Amino acid sequence: MWAISGILAAAGAIFIYEAPALFKGRFMKELWLFSILLVVGTGLSILLSLHVEIPNPLDWIITLYQPFSNLMNNILK
């Protein structure tokens, strides 16, 4: 529970520090992107602190290219 509180406090502090400058400079697209990335990062950090298994994107890439790799290995043998 303390880890989640710390993550939320850090995310809140980051938002309070960064958002006013983006809002004041009228960088609305950048503010939306910053907010979305901050929420995604915060959510992933909370899931990691709860020891939830998060899939690795590298596994998806390996699954996608494995048939091509096997084909090339068979051709080059």
PDB file of C-alpha atoms in Angstrom:
ATOM      1  CA  MET A   1       0.000   0.000   0.000  1.00  0.00           C
ATOM      2  CA  TRP A   2       2.877   2.354   0.738  1.00  0.00           C
ATOM      3  CA  ALA A   3       4.382   1.709  -2.665  1.00  0.00           C
ATOM      4  CA  ILE A   4       1.140   2.660  -4.400  1.00  0.00           C
ATOM      5  CA  SER A   5       0.876   5.810  -2.300  1.00  0.00           C
ATOM      6  CA  GLY A   6       4.458   6.753  -3.191  1.00  0.00           C
ATOM      7  CA  ILE A   7       3.878   6.132  -6.896  1.00  0.00           C
ATOM      8  CA  LEU A   8       0.708   8.241  -6.874  1.00  0.00           C
ATOM      9  CA  ALA A   9       2.458  11.007  -4.910  1.00  0.00           C
ATOM     10  CA  ALA A  10       5.359  11.037  -7.380  1.00  0.00           C
ATOM     11  CA  ALA A  11       2.983  11.099 -10.372  1.00  0.00           C
ATOM     12  CA  GLY A  12       1.001  13.908  -8.775  1.00  0.00           C
ATOM     13  CA  ALA A  13       4.152  15.915  -8.107  1.00  0.00           C
ATOM     14  CA  ILE A  14       5.328  15.402 -11.698  1.00  0.00           C
ATOM     15  CA  PHE A  15       1.953  16.533 -13.025  1.00  0.00           C
ATOM     16  CA  ILE A  16       1.843  19.582 -10.750  1.00  0.00           C
ATOM     17  CA  TYR A  17       5.370  20.548 -11.831  1.00  0.00           C
ATOM     18  CA  GLU A  18       4.990  20.008 -15.598  1.00  0.00           C
ATOM     19  CA  ALA A  19       1.326  20.668 -16.465  1.00  0.00           C
ATOM     20  CA  PRO A  20       1.088  24.411 -15.677  1.00  0.00           C
ATOM     21  CA  ALA A  21       3.884  25.269 -18.106  1.00  0.00           C
ATOM     22  CA  LEU A  22       2.261  23.220 -20.863  1.00  0.00           C
ATOM     23  CA  PHE A  23      -1.151  24.733 -20.143  1.00  0.00           C
ATOM     24  CA  LYS A  24       0.217  28.260 -19.944  1.00  0.00           C
ATOM     25  CA  GLY A  25       2.114  27.853 -23.211  1.00  0.00           C
ATOM     26  CA  ARG A  26      -1.077  26.541 -24.841  1.00  0.00           C
ATOM     27  CA  PHE A  27       0.544  23.241 -25.762  1.00  0.00           C
ATOM     28  CA  MET A  28      -2.708  21.299 -25.546  1.00  0.00           C
ATOM     29  CA  LYS A  29      -1.627  18.356 -27.717  1.00  0.00           C
ATOM     30  CA  GLU A  30       1.547  17.986 -25.694  1.00  0.00           C
ATOM     31  CA  LEU A  31      -0.443  18.247 -22.451  1.00  0.00           C
ATOM     32  CA  TRP A  32      -2.768  15.446 -23.579  1.00  0.00           C
ATOM     33  CA  LEU A  33       0.143  13.257 -24.634  1.00  0.00           C
ATOM     34  CA  PHE A  34       2.009  13.960 -21.395  1.00  0.00           C
ATOM     35  CA  SER A  35      -1.088  13.114 -19.369  1.00  0.00           C
ATOM     36  CA  ILE A  36      -1.727   9.870 -21.242  1.00  0.00           C
ATOM     37  CA  LEU A  37       1.895   8.735 -20.918  1.00  0.00           C
ATOM     38  CA  LEU A  38       1.936   9.667 -17.228  1.00  0.00           C
ATOM     39  CA  VAL A  39      -1.243   7.677 -16.563  1.00  0.00           C
ATOM     40  CA  VAL A  40       0.080   4.648 -18.483  1.00  0.00           C
ATOM     41  CA  GLY A  41       3.415   4.800 -16.682  1.00  0.00           C
ATOM     42  CA  THR A  42       1.737   5.216 -13.318  1.00  0.00           C
ATOM     43  CA  GLY A  43      -0.588   2.302 -14.012  1.00  0.00           C
ATOM     44  CA  LEU A  44       2.291   0.036 -15.055  1.00  0.00           C
ATOM     45  CA  SER A  45       4.269   1.031 -11.969  1.00  0.00           C
ATOM     46  CA  ILE A  46       1.318   0.218  -9.716  1.00  0.00           C
ATOM     47  CA  LEU A  47       0.878  -3.159 -11.426  1.00  0.00           C
ATOM     48  CA  LEU A  48       4.571  -3.917 -10.929  1.00  0.00           C
ATOM     49  CA  SER A  49       4.339  -3.001  -7.249  1.00  0.00           C
ATOM     50  CA  LEU A  50       1.401  -5.444  -6.930  1.00  0.00           C
ATOM     51  CA  HIS A  51       3.533  -8.187  -8.598  1.00  0.00           C
ATOM     52  CA  VAL A  52       1.212  -8.561 -11.579  1.00  0.00           C
ATOM     53  CA  GLU A  53       2.743 -10.352 -14.576  1.00  0.00           C
ATOM     54  CA  ILE A  54       3.108  -7.798 -17.390  1.00  0.00           C
ATOM     55  CA  PRO A  55       3.807  -9.219 -20.855  1.00  0.00           C
ATOM     56  CA  ASN A  56       7.100  -8.282 -22.437  1.00  0.00           C
ATOM     57  CA  PRO A  57       6.833  -6.680 -25.914  1.00  0.00           C
ATOM     58  CA  LEU A  58       9.962  -8.563 -26.971  1.00  0.00           C
ATOM     59  CA  ASP A  59       8.055 -11.848 -26.623  1.00  0.00           C
ATOM     60  CA  TRP A  60       5.518 -10.611 -29.207  1.00  0.00           C
ATOM     61  CA  ILE A  61       8.312  -9.652 -31.603  1.00  0.00           C
ATOM     62  CA  ILE A  62       9.947 -13.064 -31.191  1.00  0.00           C
ATOM     63  CA  THR A  63       6.619 -14.776 -31.877  1.00  0.00           C
ATOM     64  CA  LEU A  64       6.148 -12.697 -35.004  1.00  0.00           C
ATOM     65  CA  TYR A  65       9.616 -13.329 -36.472  1.00  0.00           C
ATOM     66  CA  GLN A  66      10.170 -16.926 -35.294  1.00  0.00           C
ATOM     67  CA  PRO A  67       8.805 -18.568 -38.489  1.00  0.00           C
ATOM     68  CA  PHE A  68      11.069 -16.407 -40.670  1.00  0.00           C
ATOM     69  CA  SER A  69      14.028 -17.220 -38.431  1.00  0.00           C
ATOM     70  CA  ASN A  70      13.332 -20.952 -38.672  1.00  0.00           C
ATOM     71  CA  LEU A  71      13.008 -20.678 -42.463  1.00  0.00           C
ATOM     72  CA  MET A  72      16.331 -18.873 -42.765  1.00  0.00           C
ATOM     73  CA  ASN A  73      18.028 -21.426 -40.488  1.00  0.00           C
ATOM     74  CA  ASN A  74      16.725 -24.289 -42.618  1.00  0.00           C
ATOM     75  CA  ILE A  75      17.844 -22.613 -45.843  1.00  0.00           C
ATOM     76  CA  LEU A  76      21.336 -21.832 -44.559  1.00  0.00           C
ATOM     77  CA  LYS A  77      22.032 -25.285 -43.083  1.00  0.00           C
TER      78      LYS A  77
END
